[in-house]
PDB file of C-alpha atoms and ligand atoms in Angstrom:
ATOM      1  CA  UNK A   1       9.772  21.721   5.090  1.00 73.00           C
ATOM      2  CA  UNK A   2       9.583  21.443   1.277  1.00 87.00           C
ATOM      3  CA  UNK A   3       6.884  19.106  -0.006  1.00 97.00           C
ATOM      4  CA  UNK A   4       6.785  17.290  -3.341  1.00 98.00           C
ATOM      5  CA  UNK A   5       3.091  16.378  -3.363  1.00 98.00           C
ATOM      6  CA  UNK A   6       1.527  19.109  -1.240  1.00 98.00           C
ATOM      7  CA  UNK A   7       1.176  22.866  -1.170  1.00 98.00           C
ATOM      8  CA  UNK A   8       1.154  23.968   2.434  1.00 98.00           C
ATOM      9  CA  UNK A   9       0.553  27.477   3.717  1.00 98.00           C
ATOM     10  CA  UNK A  10      -1.088  29.368   6.542  1.00 98.00           C
ATOM     11  CA  UNK A  11      -3.750  31.995   5.974  1.00 98.00           C
ATOM     12  CA  UNK A  12      -4.064  33.891   9.243  1.00 97.00           C
ATOM     13  CA  UNK A  13      -5.039  31.330  11.891  1.00 97.00           C
ATOM     14  CA  UNK A  14      -5.876  28.640   9.299  1.00 98.00           C
ATOM     15  CA  UNK A  15      -3.488  25.966   8.044  1.00 98.00           C
ATOM     16  CA  UNK A  16      -4.119  25.030   4.423  1.00 98.00           C
ATOM     17  CA  UNK A  17      -2.929  21.791   2.843  1.00 98.00           C
ATOM     18  CA  UNK A  18      -3.563  21.256  -0.873  1.00 98.00           C
ATOM     19  CA  UNK A  19      -2.855  17.821  -2.328  1.00 98.00           C
ATOM     20  CA  UNK A  20      -0.763  18.471  -5.419  1.00 98.00           C
ATOM     21  CA  UNK A  21      -0.189  15.470  -7.649  1.00 98.00           C
ATOM     22  CA  UNK A  22      -2.335  16.575 -10.582  1.00 98.00           C
ATOM     23  CA  UNK A  23      -0.907  14.147 -13.171  1.00 97.00           C
ATOM     24  CA  UNK A  24      -2.370  11.255 -11.176  1.00 98.00           C
ATOM     25  CA  UNK A  25      -5.527  13.075 -10.014  1.00 98.00           C
ATOM     26  CA  UNK A  26      -3.925  13.311  -6.564  1.00 98.00           C
ATOM     27  CA  UNK A  27      -3.768   9.522  -6.195  1.00 98.00           C
ATOM     28  CA  UNK A  28      -2.608   8.916  -2.654  1.00 98.00           C
ATOM     29  CA  UNK A  29       0.785   7.255  -3.043  1.00 97.00           C
ATOM     30  CA  UNK A  30       2.838   6.409   0.051  1.00 96.00           C
ATOM     31  CA  UNK A  31       5.206   9.415  -0.178  1.00 97.00           C
ATOM     32  CA  UNK A  32       2.192  11.753  -0.437  1.00 98.00           C
ATOM     33  CA  UNK A  33       0.609  10.165   2.629  1.00 97.00           C
ATOM     34  CA  UNK A  34       3.871  10.549   4.571  1.00 97.00           C
ATOM     35  CA  UNK A  35       4.019  14.224   3.614  1.00 98.00           C
ATOM     36  CA  UNK A  36       0.390  14.686   4.615  1.00 98.00           C
ATOM     37  CA  UNK A  37       1.078  13.109   7.994  1.00 97.00           C
ATOM     38  CA  UNK A  38       3.996  15.503   8.545  1.00 98.00           C
ATOM     39  CA  UNK A  39       2.040  18.582   7.449  1.00 98.00           C
ATOM     40  CA  UNK A  40      -0.918  17.729   9.676  1.00 98.00           C
ATOM     41  CA  UNK A  41       1.343  17.091  12.674  1.00 97.00           C
ATOM     42  CA  UNK A  42       3.079  20.434  12.124  1.00 98.00           C
ATOM     43  CA  UNK A  43      -0.256  22.301  12.116  1.00 98.00           C
ATOM     44  CA  UNK A  44      -1.499  20.383  15.160  1.00 97.00           C
ATOM     45  CA  UNK A  45       1.622  21.521  17.034  1.00 97.00           C
ATOM     46  CA  UNK A  46       1.477  25.143  15.853  1.00 97.00           C
ATOM     47  CA  UNK A  47      -0.218  27.397  18.425  1.00 95.00           C
ATOM     48  CA  UNK A  48      -0.870  30.026  15.760  1.00 96.00           C
ATOM     49  CA  UNK A  49      -3.134  27.608  13.858  1.00 98.00           C
ATOM     50  CA  UNK A  50      -6.698  27.120  15.079  1.00 97.00           C
ATOM     51  CA  UNK A  51      -8.169  25.046  12.250  1.00 98.00           C
ATOM     52  CA  UNK A  52      -7.003  23.287   9.099  1.00 98.00           C
ATOM     53  CA  UNK A  53      -8.396  23.083   5.568  1.00 98.00           C
ATOM     54  CA  UNK A  54      -7.496  20.076   3.422  1.00 98.00           C
ATOM     55  CA  UNK A  55      -8.174  20.456  -0.275  1.00 98.00           C
ATOM     56  CA  UNK A  56      -7.092  19.166  -3.676  1.00 98.00           C
ATOM     57  CA  UNK A  57      -7.274  20.574  -7.161  1.00 98.00           C
ATOM     58  CA  UNK A  58     -10.070  21.516  -9.573  1.00 97.00           C
ATOM     59  CA  UNK A  59     -10.289  18.073 -11.237  1.00 98.00           C
ATOM     60  CA  UNK A  60      -9.715  15.972  -8.170  1.00 98.00           C
ATOM     61  CA  UNK A  61      -9.599  16.127  -4.428  1.00 98.00           C
ATOM     62  CA  UNK A  62      -8.066  12.650  -4.723  1.00 98.00           C
ATOM     63  CA  UNK A  63      -8.949   9.725  -7.021  1.00 98.00           C
ATOM     64  CA  UNK A  64      -8.056   7.178  -4.370  1.00 98.00           C
ATOM     65  CA  UNK A  65      -5.100   5.169  -3.182  1.00 98.00           C
ATOM     66  CA  UNK A  66      -2.457   4.742  -5.885  1.00 98.00           C
ATOM     67  CA  UNK A  67      -3.689   1.705  -7.832  1.00 98.00           C
ATOM     68  CA  UNK A  68      -0.430   1.365  -9.748  1.00 97.00           C
ATOM     69  CA  UNK A  69       1.566   1.333  -6.512  1.00 96.00           C
ATOM     70  CA  UNK A  70      -0.576  -1.322  -4.864  1.00 97.00           C
ATOM     71  CA  UNK A  71      -1.415  -3.528  -7.857  1.00 98.00           C
ATOM     72  CA  UNK A  72       1.472  -5.953  -7.256  1.00 97.00           C
ATOM     73  CA  UNK A  73       1.168  -6.259  -3.503  1.00 97.00           C
ATOM     74  CA  UNK A  74       0.507  -9.634  -1.909  1.00 98.00           C
ATOM     75  CA  UNK A  75      -1.527 -10.280   1.223  1.00 98.00           C
ATOM     76  CA  UNK A  76       1.750 -10.765   3.094  1.00 98.00           C
ATOM     77  CA  UNK A  77       3.054  -7.397   1.848  1.00 96.00           C
ATOM     78  CA  UNK A  78      -0.128  -5.663   3.047  1.00 96.00           C
ATOM     79  CA  UNK A  79       0.048  -7.251   6.493  1.00 95.00           C
ATOM     80  CA  UNK A  80       3.799  -6.683   6.908  1.00 95.00           C
ATOM     81  CA  UNK A  81       3.575  -3.028   5.852  1.00 92.00           C
ATOM     82  CA  UNK A  82       0.298  -2.469   7.722  1.00 92.00           C
ATOM     83  CA  UNK A  83      -0.863  -1.045   4.395  1.00 94.00           C
ATOM     84  CA  UNK A  84      -3.345   1.877   4.510  1.00 93.00           C
ATOM     85  CA  UNK A  85      -2.719   2.354   8.208  1.00 91.00           C
ATOM     86  CA  UNK A  86       0.529   4.166   8.945  1.00 86.00           C
ATOM     87  CA  UNK A  87       0.117   7.794   7.970  1.00 93.00           C
ATOM     88  CA  UNK A  88      -3.361   7.290   6.528  1.00 95.00           C
ATOM     89  CA  UNK A  89      -4.957   7.722   9.928  1.00 93.00           C
ATOM     90  CA  UNK A  90      -3.219  11.031  10.635  1.00 96.00           C
ATOM     91  CA  UNK A  91      -6.167  13.095   9.411  1.00 97.00           C
ATOM     92  CA  UNK A  92      -8.559  11.279  11.717  1.00 95.00           C
ATOM     93  CA  UNK A  93      -6.239  11.839  14.689  1.00 95.00           C
ATOM     94  CA  UNK A  94      -5.852  15.608  14.225  1.00 97.00           C
ATOM     95  CA  UNK A  95      -6.994  17.316  17.422  1.00 96.00           C
ATOM     96  CA  UNK A  96      -7.763  20.625  15.732  1.00 97.00           C
ATOM     97  CA  UNK A  97     -10.858  21.058  13.566  1.00 98.00           C
ATOM     98  CA  UNK A  98     -10.272  19.882   9.993  1.00 98.00           C
ATOM     99  CA  UNK A  99     -12.420  20.846   7.003  1.00 98.00           C
ATOM    100  CA  UNK A 100     -12.172  18.987   3.687  1.00 98.00           C
ATOM    101  CA  UNK A 101     -12.811  21.281   0.720  1.00 99.00           C
ATOM    102  CA  UNK A 102     -13.637  18.931  -2.145  1.00 99.00           C
ATOM    103  CA  UNK A 103     -13.809  19.706  -5.862  1.00 98.00           C
ATOM    104  CA  UNK A 104     -13.830  17.044  -8.578  1.00 98.00           C
ATOM    105  CA  UNK A 105     -13.201  13.394  -7.799  1.00 98.00           C
ATOM    106  CA  UNK A 106     -13.131  12.141  -4.204  1.00 98.00           C
ATOM    107  CA  UNK A 107     -13.026   8.430  -4.890  1.00 98.00           C
ATOM    108  CA  UNK A 108     -11.935   5.456  -2.833  1.00 98.00           C
ATOM    109  CA  UNK A 109      -9.214   6.613  -0.472  1.00 98.00           C
ATOM    110  CA  UNK A 110     -10.004  10.187  -1.559  1.00 98.00           C
ATOM    111  CA  UNK A 111     -13.566   9.904  -0.286  1.00 98.00           C
ATOM    112  CA  UNK A 112     -12.260   8.173   2.824  1.00 98.00           C
ATOM    113  CA  UNK A 113      -9.720  10.928   3.462  1.00 98.00           C
ATOM    114  CA  UNK A 114     -12.439  13.566   3.071  1.00 98.00           C
ATOM    115  CA  UNK A 115     -14.594  11.658   5.562  1.00 98.00           C
ATOM    116  CA  UNK A 116     -11.751  11.755   8.111  1.00 98.00           C
ATOM    117  CA  UNK A 117     -12.221  15.531   8.200  1.00 98.00           C
ATOM    118  CA  UNK A 118     -14.738  16.958  10.652  1.00 98.00           C
ATOM    119  CA  UNK A 119     -16.920  18.086   7.800  1.00 98.00           C
ATOM    120  CA  UNK A 120     -16.867  18.343   4.051  1.00 98.00           C
ATOM    121  CA  UNK A 121     -17.598  21.427   1.992  1.00 99.00           C
ATOM    122  CA  UNK A 122     -18.217  20.296  -1.582  1.00 98.00           C
ATOM    123  CA  UNK A 123     -17.926  22.268  -4.795  1.00 98.00           C
ATOM    124  CA  UNK A 124     -20.765  21.675  -7.259  1.00 98.00           C
ATOM    125  CA  UNK A 125     -18.217  19.724  -9.319  1.00 98.00           C
ATOM    126  CA  UNK A 126     -17.478  17.231  -6.531  1.00 98.00           C
ATOM    127  CA  UNK A 127     -18.023  13.519  -7.184  1.00 98.00           C
ATOM    128  CA  UNK A 128     -17.870  11.057  -4.322  1.00 98.00           C
ATOM    129  CA  UNK A 129     -17.608   7.290  -4.558  1.00 98.00           C
ATOM    130  CA  UNK A 130     -16.180   4.077  -3.162  1.00 98.00           C
ATOM    131  CA  UNK A 131     -15.345   2.251  -6.398  1.00 98.00           C
ATOM    132  CA  UNK A 132     -12.926  -0.273  -4.864  1.00 98.00           C
ATOM    133  CA  UNK A 133     -15.267  -3.169  -5.685  1.00 98.00           C
ATOM    134  CA  UNK A 134     -14.790  -2.405  -9.382  1.00 98.00           C
ATOM    135  CA  UNK A 135     -11.082  -3.236  -9.019  1.00 98.00           C
ATOM    136  CA  UNK A 136     -11.555  -6.375  -6.939  1.00 98.00           C
ATOM    137  CA  UNK A 137     -11.214  -5.066  -3.396  1.00 98.00           C
ATOM    138  CA  UNK A 138     -13.225  -3.103  -0.804  1.00 98.00           C
ATOM    139  CA  UNK A 139     -12.589   0.267   0.863  1.00 98.00           C
ATOM    140  CA  UNK A 140      -9.569   0.019   3.138  1.00 97.00           C
ATOM    141  CA  UNK A 141      -9.284   3.436   4.765  1.00 97.00           C
ATOM    142  CA  UNK A 142     -12.543   3.496   6.684  1.00 96.00           C
ATOM    143  CA  UNK A 143     -15.002   3.727   3.782  1.00 97.00           C
ATOM    144  CA  UNK A 144     -17.353   1.001   4.936  1.00 98.00           C
ATOM    145  CA  UNK A 145     -17.378   2.348   8.493  1.00 97.00           C
ATOM    146  CA  UNK A 146     -17.388   6.142   8.166  1.00 97.00           C
ATOM    147  CA  UNK A 147     -19.713   6.146   5.160  1.00 98.00           C
ATOM    148  CA  UNK A 148     -22.237   3.912   6.928  1.00 97.00           C
ATOM    149  CA  UNK A 149     -22.126   6.154   9.988  1.00 96.00           C
ATOM    150  CA  UNK A 150     -22.470   9.295   7.861  1.00 96.00           C
ATOM    151  CA  UNK A 151     -25.215   8.253   5.464  1.00 98.00           C
ATOM    152  CA  UNK A 152     -26.779   5.078   6.893  1.00 97.00           C
ATOM    153  CA  UNK A 153     -26.863   1.502   5.629  1.00 98.00           C
ATOM    154  CA  UNK A 154     -28.933   1.900   2.450  1.00 98.00           C
ATOM    155  CA  UNK A 155     -26.791   4.564   0.802  1.00 98.00           C
ATOM    156  CA  UNK A 156     -23.519   3.096   2.079  1.00 98.00           C
ATOM    157  CA  UNK A 157     -24.398  -0.334   0.713  1.00 98.00           C
ATOM    158  CA  UNK A 158     -25.512   1.224  -2.580  1.00 98.00           C
ATOM    159  CA  UNK A 159     -22.221   3.081  -2.979  1.00 98.00           C
ATOM    160  CA  UNK A 160     -19.892   0.353  -1.693  1.00 98.00           C
ATOM    161  CA  UNK A 161     -21.565  -2.547  -3.557  1.00 98.00           C
ATOM    162  CA  UNK A 162     -22.206  -0.825  -6.890  1.00 98.00           C
ATOM    163  CA  UNK A 163     -19.177   1.470  -6.804  1.00 98.00           C
ATOM    164  CA  UNK A 164     -21.360   4.226  -8.244  1.00 98.00           C
ATOM    165  CA  UNK A 165     -20.325   7.840  -7.990  1.00 98.00           C
ATOM    166  CA  UNK A 166     -22.640  10.465  -6.506  1.00 98.00           C
ATOM    167  CA  UNK A 167     -22.643  14.178  -7.205  1.00 98.00           C
ATOM    168  CA  UNK A 168     -22.268  17.012  -4.709  1.00 98.00           C
ATOM    169  CA  UNK A 169     -25.995  17.623  -4.296  1.00 98.00           C
ATOM    170  CA  UNK A 170     -26.702  13.962  -3.549  1.00 98.00           C
ATOM    171  CA  UNK A 171     -23.758  13.983  -1.135  1.00 98.00           C
ATOM    172  CA  UNK A 172     -25.258  16.940   0.717  1.00 98.00           C
ATOM    173  CA  UNK A 173     -28.763  15.442   0.665  1.00 98.00           C
ATOM    174  CA  UNK A 174     -27.590  12.205   2.278  1.00 98.00           C
ATOM    175  CA  UNK A 175     -25.400  13.913   4.869  1.00 98.00           C
ATOM    176  CA  UNK A 176     -21.969  13.172   3.439  1.00 98.00           C
ATOM    177  CA  UNK A 177     -21.230  16.825   2.627  1.00 98.00           C
ATOM    178  CA  UNK A 178     -22.164  19.631   5.009  1.00 98.00           C
ATOM    179  CA  UNK A 179     -22.526  22.273   2.299  1.00 98.00           C
ATOM    180  CA  UNK A 180     -22.395  22.609  -1.489  1.00 98.00           C
ATOM    181  CA  UNK A 181     -20.963  25.803  -2.945  1.00 98.00           C
ATOM    182  CA  UNK A 182     -20.057  27.055  -6.431  1.00 98.00           C
ATOM    183  CA  UNK A 183     -16.664  25.705  -7.491  1.00 98.00           C
ATOM    184  CA  UNK A 184     -15.070  29.143  -7.655  1.00 98.00           C
ATOM    185  CA  UNK A 185     -16.169  29.885  -4.074  1.00 98.00           C
ATOM    186  CA  UNK A 186     -14.965  26.597  -2.575  1.00 98.00           C
ATOM    187  CA  UNK A 187     -11.702  27.687  -1.004  1.00 98.00           C
ATOM    188  CA  UNK A 188     -13.085  31.011   0.225  1.00 98.00           C
ATOM    189  CA  UNK A 189     -16.033  29.248   1.894  1.00 98.00           C
ATOM    190  CA  UNK A 190     -13.754  26.681   3.526  1.00 98.00           C
ATOM    191  CA  UNK A 191     -11.279  29.339   4.661  1.00 98.00           C
ATOM    192  CA  UNK A 192     -14.082  31.482   6.077  1.00 98.00           C
ATOM    193  CA  UNK A 193     -15.529  28.518   7.987  1.00 98.00           C
ATOM    194  CA  UNK A 194     -12.088  27.548   9.293  1.00 98.00           C
ATOM    195  CA  UNK A 195     -11.255  31.133  10.291  1.00 98.00           C
ATOM    196  CA  UNK A 196     -14.583  31.386  12.115  1.00 98.00           C
ATOM    197  CA  UNK A 197     -13.777  28.189  14.038  1.00 98.00           C
ATOM    198  CA  UNK A 198     -10.220  29.373  14.733  1.00 98.00           C
ATOM    199  CA  UNK A 199     -11.695  32.584  16.204  1.00 97.00           C
ATOM    200  CA  UNK A 200     -13.659  30.663  18.851  1.00 97.00           C
ATOM    201  CA  UNK A 201     -12.217  29.639  22.192  1.00 96.00           C
ATOM    202  CA  UNK A 202      -9.650  27.069  21.121  1.00 97.00           C
ATOM    203  CA  UNK A 203     -10.251  24.764  24.078  1.00 97.00           C
ATOM    204  CA  UNK A 204     -13.984  24.821  23.383  1.00 98.00           C
ATOM    205  CA  UNK A 205     -13.342  23.934  19.733  1.00 98.00           C
ATOM    206  CA  UNK A 206     -11.176  20.949  20.715  1.00 97.00           C
ATOM    207  CA  UNK A 207     -13.785  19.842  23.230  1.00 98.00           C
ATOM    208  CA  UNK A 208     -16.646  20.239  20.760  1.00 98.00           C
ATOM    209  CA  UNK A 209     -14.862  18.132  18.166  1.00 98.00           C
ATOM    210  CA  UNK A 210     -13.981  15.418  20.662  1.00 97.00           C
ATOM    211  CA  UNK A 211     -17.545  15.325  22.006  1.00 98.00           C
ATOM    212  CA  UNK A 212     -19.201  14.987  18.585  1.00 97.00           C
ATOM    213  CA  UNK A 213     -16.689  12.275  17.664  1.00 96.00           C
ATOM    214  CA  UNK A 214     -17.592  10.430  20.870  1.00 96.00           C
ATOM    215  CA  UNK A 215     -21.119  10.069  19.483  1.00 96.00           C
ATOM    216  CA  UNK A 216     -19.718   7.684  16.863  1.00 94.00           C
ATOM    217  CA  UNK A 217     -17.553   5.654  19.180  1.00 93.00           C
ATOM    218  CA  UNK A 218     -19.535   4.965  22.309  1.00 96.00           C
ATOM    219  CA  UNK A 219     -22.971   4.421  23.823  1.00 97.00           C
ATOM    220  CA  UNK A 220     -25.409   7.302  24.312  1.00 98.00           C
ATOM    221  CA  UNK A 221     -25.004   7.151  28.093  1.00 98.00           C
ATOM    222  CA  UNK A 222     -21.194   7.236  27.860  1.00 98.00           C
ATOM    223  CA  UNK A 223     -21.313   9.969  25.246  1.00 98.00           C
ATOM    224  CA  UNK A 224     -23.604  12.113  27.367  1.00 98.00           C
ATOM    225  CA  UNK A 225     -21.304  11.648  30.376  1.00 98.00           C
ATOM    226  CA  UNK A 226     -18.304  12.634  28.262  1.00 98.00           C
ATOM    227  CA  UNK A 227     -20.107  15.700  26.935  1.00 98.00           C
ATOM    228  CA  UNK A 228     -21.225  16.780  30.422  1.00 98.00           C
ATOM    229  CA  UNK A 229     -17.693  16.421  31.846  1.00 98.00           C
ATOM    230  CA  UNK A 230     -16.225  18.441  28.981  1.00 98.00           C
ATOM    231  CA  UNK A 231     -18.944  21.077  29.370  1.00 98.00           C
ATOM    232  CA  UNK A 232     -18.262  21.375  33.090  1.00 98.00           C
ATOM    233  CA  UNK A 233     -14.489  21.470  32.526  1.00 98.00           C
ATOM    234  CA  UNK A 234     -14.788  24.434  30.177  1.00 98.00           C
ATOM    235  CA  UNK A 235     -15.964  26.541  33.150  1.00 98.00           C
ATOM    236  CA  UNK A 236     -12.356  26.385  34.337  1.00 98.00           C
ATOM    237  CA  UNK A 237     -11.150  28.290  31.263  1.00 98.00           C
ATOM    238  CA  UNK A 238     -10.497  32.000  30.827  1.00 98.00           C
ATOM    239  CA  UNK A 239     -12.349  31.804  27.500  1.00 98.00           C
ATOM    240  CA  UNK A 240     -15.590  30.806  29.247  1.00 98.00           C
ATOM    241  CA  UNK A 241     -15.322  33.828  31.560  1.00 98.00           C
ATOM    242  CA  UNK A 242     -14.468  36.088  28.627  1.00 98.00           C
ATOM    243  CA  UNK A 243     -17.157  34.695  26.310  1.00 98.00           C
ATOM    244  CA  UNK A 244     -19.949  35.087  28.824  1.00 98.00           C
ATOM    245  CA  UNK A 245     -18.740  38.500  30.040  1.00 98.00           C
ATOM    246  CA  UNK A 246     -18.554  39.715  26.442  1.00 98.00           C
ATOM    247  CA  UNK A 247     -22.129  38.562  25.848  1.00 98.00           C
ATOM    248  CA  UNK A 248     -23.386  40.491  28.876  1.00 98.00           C
ATOM    249  CA  UNK A 249     -21.353  43.568  27.902  1.00 98.00           C
ATOM    250  CA  UNK A 250     -22.583  43.393  24.277  1.00 98.00           C
ATOM    251  CA  UNK A 251     -19.078  43.234  22.805  1.00 98.00           C
ATOM    252  CA  UNK A 252     -17.052  40.719  20.811  1.00 96.00           C
ATOM    253  CA  UNK A 253     -15.121  38.269  22.984  1.00 97.00           C
ATOM    254  CA  UNK A 254     -11.318  38.355  22.929  1.00 97.00           C
ATOM    255  CA  UNK A 255     -10.499  34.698  23.380  1.00 97.00           C
ATOM    256  CA  UNK A 256      -6.983  33.697  24.421  1.00 96.00           C
ATOM    257  CA  UNK A 257      -7.178  29.938  24.175  1.00 95.00           C
ATOM    258  CA  UNK A 258      -6.641  29.615  27.912  1.00 96.00           C
TER     259      UNK A 258
HETATM  260  N1  CAA B   1      -4.205   5.479  -8.771  1.00 94.99           N
HETATM  261  C1  CAA B   1      -3.219   5.711  -9.642  1.00 94.99           C
HETATM  262  N2  CAA B   1      -3.350   6.502 -10.714  1.00 94.99           N
HETATM  263  C2  CAA B   1      -4.536   7.092 -10.911  1.00 94.99           C
HETATM  264  C3  CAA B   1      -5.614   6.905 -10.038  1.00 94.99           C
HETATM  265  C4  CAA B   1      -5.422   6.069  -8.912  1.00 94.99           C
HETATM  266  N3  CAA B   1      -6.376   5.859  -7.995  1.00 94.99           N
HETATM  267  N4  CAA B   1      -6.670   7.619 -10.509  1.00 94.99           N
HETATM  268  C5  CAA B   1      -6.260   8.231 -11.613  1.00 94.99           C
HETATM  269  N5  CAA B   1      -4.973   7.930 -11.883  1.00 94.99           N
HETATM  270  C6  CAA B   1      -4.150   8.367 -12.998  1.00 94.99           C
HETATM  271  C7  CAA B   1      -4.504   7.645 -14.274  1.00 94.99           C
HETATM  272  O1  CAA B   1      -3.856   6.390 -14.331  1.00 94.99           O
HETATM  273  C8  CAA B   1      -3.997   8.620 -15.305  1.00 94.99           C
HETATM  274  O2  CAA B   1      -2.587   8.507 -15.391  1.00 94.99           O
HETATM  275  P1  CAA B   1      -1.883   8.367 -16.844  1.00 94.99           P
HETATM  276  O3  CAA B   1      -2.193   9.651 -17.519  1.00 94.99           O
HETATM  277  O4  CAA B   1      -0.443   8.199 -16.496  1.00 94.99           O
HETATM  278  O5  CAA B   1      -2.514   7.214 -17.521  1.00 94.99           O
HETATM  279  C9  CAA B   1      -4.286   9.974 -14.673  1.00 94.99           C
HETATM  280  O6  CAA B   1      -4.441   9.733 -13.284  1.00 94.99           O
HETATM  281  C10 CAA B   1      -5.587  10.586 -15.164  1.00 94.99           C
HETATM  282  O7  CAA B   1      -6.611   9.645 -14.997  1.00 94.99           O
HETATM  283  P2  CAA B   1      -7.587   9.178 -16.172  1.00 94.99           P
HETATM  284  O8  CAA B   1      -6.900   9.259 -17.501  1.00 94.99           O
HETATM  285  O9  CAA B   1      -8.155   7.852 -15.793  1.00 94.99           O
HETATM  286  O10 CAA B   1      -8.691  10.318 -16.089  1.00 94.99           O
HETATM  287  P3  CAA B   1     -10.232  10.219 -16.491  1.00 94.99           P
HETATM  288  O11 CAA B   1     -10.749  11.609 -16.437  1.00 94.99           O
HETATM  289  O12 CAA B   1     -10.411   9.443 -17.750  1.00 94.99           O
HETATM  290  O13 CAA B   1     -10.909   9.354 -15.332  1.00 94.99           O
HETATM  291  C11 CAA B   1     -11.303   8.727 -13.032  1.00 94.99           C
HETATM  292  C12 CAA B   1     -10.935   9.856 -14.020  1.00 94.99           C
HETATM  293  C13 CAA B   1     -12.767   8.300 -13.289  1.00 94.99           C
HETATM  294  C14 CAA B   1     -11.181   9.300 -11.630  1.00 94.99           C
HETATM  295  C15 CAA B   1     -10.364   7.526 -13.238  1.00 94.99           C
HETATM  296  O14 CAA B   1      -9.023   7.978 -13.204  1.00 94.99           O
HETATM  297  C16 CAA B   1     -10.494   6.458 -12.194  1.00 94.99           C
HETATM  298  O15 CAA B   1     -11.436   5.660 -12.232  1.00 94.99           O
HETATM  299  N6  CAA B   1      -9.530   6.392 -11.228  1.00 94.99           N
HETATM  300  C17 CAA B   1      -9.490   5.354 -10.225  1.00 94.99           C
HETATM  301  C18 CAA B   1     -10.570   5.540  -9.172  1.00 94.99           C
HETATM  302  C19 CAA B   1     -10.514   4.410  -8.162  1.00 94.99           C
HETATM  303  O16 CAA B   1     -10.777   3.261  -8.473  1.00 94.99           O
HETATM  304  N7  CAA B   1     -10.181   4.743  -6.905  1.00 94.99           N
HETATM  305  C20 CAA B   1     -10.100   3.776  -5.841  1.00 94.99           C
HETATM  306  C21 CAA B   1      -8.679   3.329  -5.660  1.00 94.99           C
HETATM  307  S1  CAA B   1      -8.512   1.993  -4.507  1.00 94.99           S
HETATM  308  C22 CAA B   1      -8.523   2.722  -2.980  1.00 94.99           C
HETATM  309  O17 CAA B   1      -8.618   3.909  -2.842  1.00 94.99           O
HETATM  310  C23 CAA B   1      -8.368   1.767  -1.814  1.00 94.99           C
HETATM  311  C24 CAA B   1      -8.701   2.366  -0.503  1.00 94.99           C
HETATM  312  O18 CAA B   1      -9.801   2.231  -0.020  1.00 94.99           O
HETATM  313  C25 CAA B   1      -7.713   3.109   0.264  1.00 94.99           C
END
């Protein structure tokens, strides 16, 4: 499918989606979000793809929701359209592992979109922030919730109330970014991480992602039960037999995703 606001390709077992609206610093207008939803769904359904990388450009991952598009909306418009819901949540619903590779601005909805990924690899040029308060609103795509869970109350309040932008090293220090890499190595690092994940047993990767996510959505007791059930269930897979046999035989496993 041809996309206006995205570049979409596969690199081996990795699906790569690059936001491509450079004139507006990849501001997340509704047509872009609809395209993103479609591209993510296509990769989720593609058996050849084991992990997905979501990236932007050099200047911006995304500078937020499209302010010009939403400036005139009323409360009634937002409620009727279910604004910042349809399509926006697609990244958080992807079953396959998703890495956000962030260079430049990841502000507002851009930061929120990055946080929907399973982890963020940041270029040294990355700048993260939730500046919505500076334009009279608050984060609307999960910023108050995912940021607080990722970095704790103090930093989340600091960022959401002051709207200040943090650099890549601060983002890594506080647990928002998993790694910081030189800007020119960003895509290679993200692709290597995604390819490594895609080379694991696919069912184990899905289960691992779902289990870590459960830690943010349930009690410890429930989460531990969920983890234990998933762990036990993986002993019914061919990949568990292959992985453990390969270890004993001192060879690389040949996983089949079964
Ligand atoms: N929406 C629409 N257009 C945007 C945009 C956005 N979020 N961010 C940047 N642009 C546009 C600018 O209007 C400009 O377009 P024109 O050339 O047509 O004027 C172009 O992108 C380049 O931007 P700047 O000239 O402003 O570039 P800069 O280098 O001077 O500044 C910036 C960069 C600091 C990121 C600045 O663009 C900025 O502050 N952008 C807005 C950031 C923001 O407030 N994001 C939150 C949006 S609200 C939200 O996301 C709600 C939610 O929770 C979902």
